[in-house]
CSV table of C-alpha atoms in Angstrom, one decimal:
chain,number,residue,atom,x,y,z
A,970,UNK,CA,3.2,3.5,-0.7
A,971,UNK,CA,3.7,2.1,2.7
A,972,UNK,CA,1.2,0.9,5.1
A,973,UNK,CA,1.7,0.1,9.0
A,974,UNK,CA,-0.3,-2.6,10.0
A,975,UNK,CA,-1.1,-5.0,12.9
A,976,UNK,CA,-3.0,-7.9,12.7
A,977,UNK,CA,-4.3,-10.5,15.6
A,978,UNK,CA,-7.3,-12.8,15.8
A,979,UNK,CA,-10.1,-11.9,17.4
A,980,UNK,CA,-13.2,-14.8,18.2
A,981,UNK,CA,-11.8,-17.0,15.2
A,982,UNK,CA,-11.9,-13.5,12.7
A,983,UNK,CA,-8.7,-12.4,11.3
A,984,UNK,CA,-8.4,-8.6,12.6
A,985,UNK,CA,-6.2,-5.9,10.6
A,986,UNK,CA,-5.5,-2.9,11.9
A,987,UNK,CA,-4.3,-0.3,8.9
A,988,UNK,CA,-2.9,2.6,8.3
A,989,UNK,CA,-1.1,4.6,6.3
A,990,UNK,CA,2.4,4.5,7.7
A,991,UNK,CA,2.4,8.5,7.8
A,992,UNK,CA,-0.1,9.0,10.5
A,993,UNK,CA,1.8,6.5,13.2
A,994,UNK,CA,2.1,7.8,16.4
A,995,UNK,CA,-0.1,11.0,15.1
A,996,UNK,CA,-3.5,12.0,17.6
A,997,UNK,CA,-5.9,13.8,15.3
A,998,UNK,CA,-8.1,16.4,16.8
A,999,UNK,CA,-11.1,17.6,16.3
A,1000,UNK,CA,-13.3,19.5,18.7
A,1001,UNK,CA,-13.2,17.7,21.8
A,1002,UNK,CA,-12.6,14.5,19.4
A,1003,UNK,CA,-9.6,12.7,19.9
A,1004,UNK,CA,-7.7,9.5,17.9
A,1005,UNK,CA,-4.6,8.2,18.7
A,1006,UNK,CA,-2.9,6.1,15.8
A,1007,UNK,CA,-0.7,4.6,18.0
A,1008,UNK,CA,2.3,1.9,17.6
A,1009,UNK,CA,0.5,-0.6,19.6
A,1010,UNK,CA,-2.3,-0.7,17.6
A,1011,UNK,CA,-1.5,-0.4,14.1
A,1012,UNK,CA,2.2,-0.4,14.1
A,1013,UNK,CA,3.6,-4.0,14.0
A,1014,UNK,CA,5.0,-3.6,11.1
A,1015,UNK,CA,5.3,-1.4,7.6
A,1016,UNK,CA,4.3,-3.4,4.9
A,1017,UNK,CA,4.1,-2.1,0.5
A,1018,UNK,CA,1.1,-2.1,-1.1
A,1019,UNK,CA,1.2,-5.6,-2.6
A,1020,UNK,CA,0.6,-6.8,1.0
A,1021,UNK,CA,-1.6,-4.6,1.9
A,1022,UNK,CA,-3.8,-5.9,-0.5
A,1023,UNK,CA,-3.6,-9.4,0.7
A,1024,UNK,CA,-3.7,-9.1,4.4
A,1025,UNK,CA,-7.2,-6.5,2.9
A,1026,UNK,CA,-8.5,-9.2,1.0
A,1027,UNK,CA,-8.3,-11.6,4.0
A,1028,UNK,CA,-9.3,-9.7,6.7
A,1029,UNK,CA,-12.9,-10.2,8.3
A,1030,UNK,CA,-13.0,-7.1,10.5
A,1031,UNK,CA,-10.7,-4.3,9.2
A,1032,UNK,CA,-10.1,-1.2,11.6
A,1033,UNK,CA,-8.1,1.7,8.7
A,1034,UNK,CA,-7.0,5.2,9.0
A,1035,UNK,CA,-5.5,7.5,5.8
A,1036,UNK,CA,-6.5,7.9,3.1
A,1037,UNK,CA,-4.1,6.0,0.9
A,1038,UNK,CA,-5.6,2.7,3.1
A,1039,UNK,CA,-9.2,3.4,2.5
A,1040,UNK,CA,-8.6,4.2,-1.1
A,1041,UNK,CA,-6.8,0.7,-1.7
A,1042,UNK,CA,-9.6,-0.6,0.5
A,1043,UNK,CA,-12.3,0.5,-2.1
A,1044,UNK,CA,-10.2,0.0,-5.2
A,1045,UNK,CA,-10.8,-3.8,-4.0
A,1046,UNK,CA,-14.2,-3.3,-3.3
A,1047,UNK,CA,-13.7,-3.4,0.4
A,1048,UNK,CA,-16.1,-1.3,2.2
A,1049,UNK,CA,-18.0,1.9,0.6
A,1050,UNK,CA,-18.0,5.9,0.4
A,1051,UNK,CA,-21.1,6.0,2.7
A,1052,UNK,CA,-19.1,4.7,6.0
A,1053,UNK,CA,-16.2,6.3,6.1
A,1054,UNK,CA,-16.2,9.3,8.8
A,1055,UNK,CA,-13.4,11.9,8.9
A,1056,UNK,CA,-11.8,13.7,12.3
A,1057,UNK,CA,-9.9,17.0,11.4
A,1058,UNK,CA,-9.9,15.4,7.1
A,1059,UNK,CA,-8.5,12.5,8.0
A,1060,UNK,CA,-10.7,9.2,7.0
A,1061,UNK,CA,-11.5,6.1,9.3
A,1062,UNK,CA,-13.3,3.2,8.0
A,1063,UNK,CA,-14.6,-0.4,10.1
A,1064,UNK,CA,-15.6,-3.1,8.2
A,1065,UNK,CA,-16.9,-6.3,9.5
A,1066,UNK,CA,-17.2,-8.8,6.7
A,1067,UNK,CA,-19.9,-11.8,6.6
C-alpha cells in the first residue's frame, strides 16, 4: 500500500498531508462540491505503509484523503469514525492533536 504525502511545519506543529497515492491529481465531485487532491499538496513524495505510520504517529495536525490512509489512521488510534466526512464515497479526515 502506498501513500503520497507532504509534510511542512506549520506554527512549531509538524503538518502531514496524506493520501492514498491513488487519488493524486484526482478532483472529486459532488454536487457543487469540489476537492482537488493535488501534487502540491499531498504529493511530495510516495511513501509504504511502514512510514506512513511514523510520519501518522508524529504528526500534530494531520490533513488525509482515501480510505486506505484513514483506515491506518484509526488502526493507530488516530482520529475516530464520528469525523470523517465523505464527497462522492471518498473519506477526508483533519485531526489536530493536543
Amino acid at each position: 500500500m502506498q501513500f503520497s504525502v507532504k509534510i511542512t511545519e506549520y506554527q512549531k506543529n509538524l503538518m502531514l498531508n496524506i493520501c492514498d497515492a491513488d487519488l493524486l491529481g484526482k478532483n472529486i465531485v459532488q454536487n457543487e462540491l469540489t476537492m482537488t487532491i493535488s501534487k502540491s499538496y499531498y504529493g511530495d513524495q510516495i511513501i509504504e505503509e511502514d512510514e506512513a505510520k511514523k510520519l501518522l504517529e508524529n504528526s500534530t495536525i494531520i490533513n488525509m484523503v482515501g480510505k486506505n490512509t484513514i483506515s491506518l489512521s484509526l488502526e493507530l488510534g488516530i482520529g475516530s469514525e464520528n469525523g470523517i466526512k465523505k464527497i462522492s464515497g471518498v473519506p477526508f479526515l483533519i485531526v489536530f492533536k493536543m
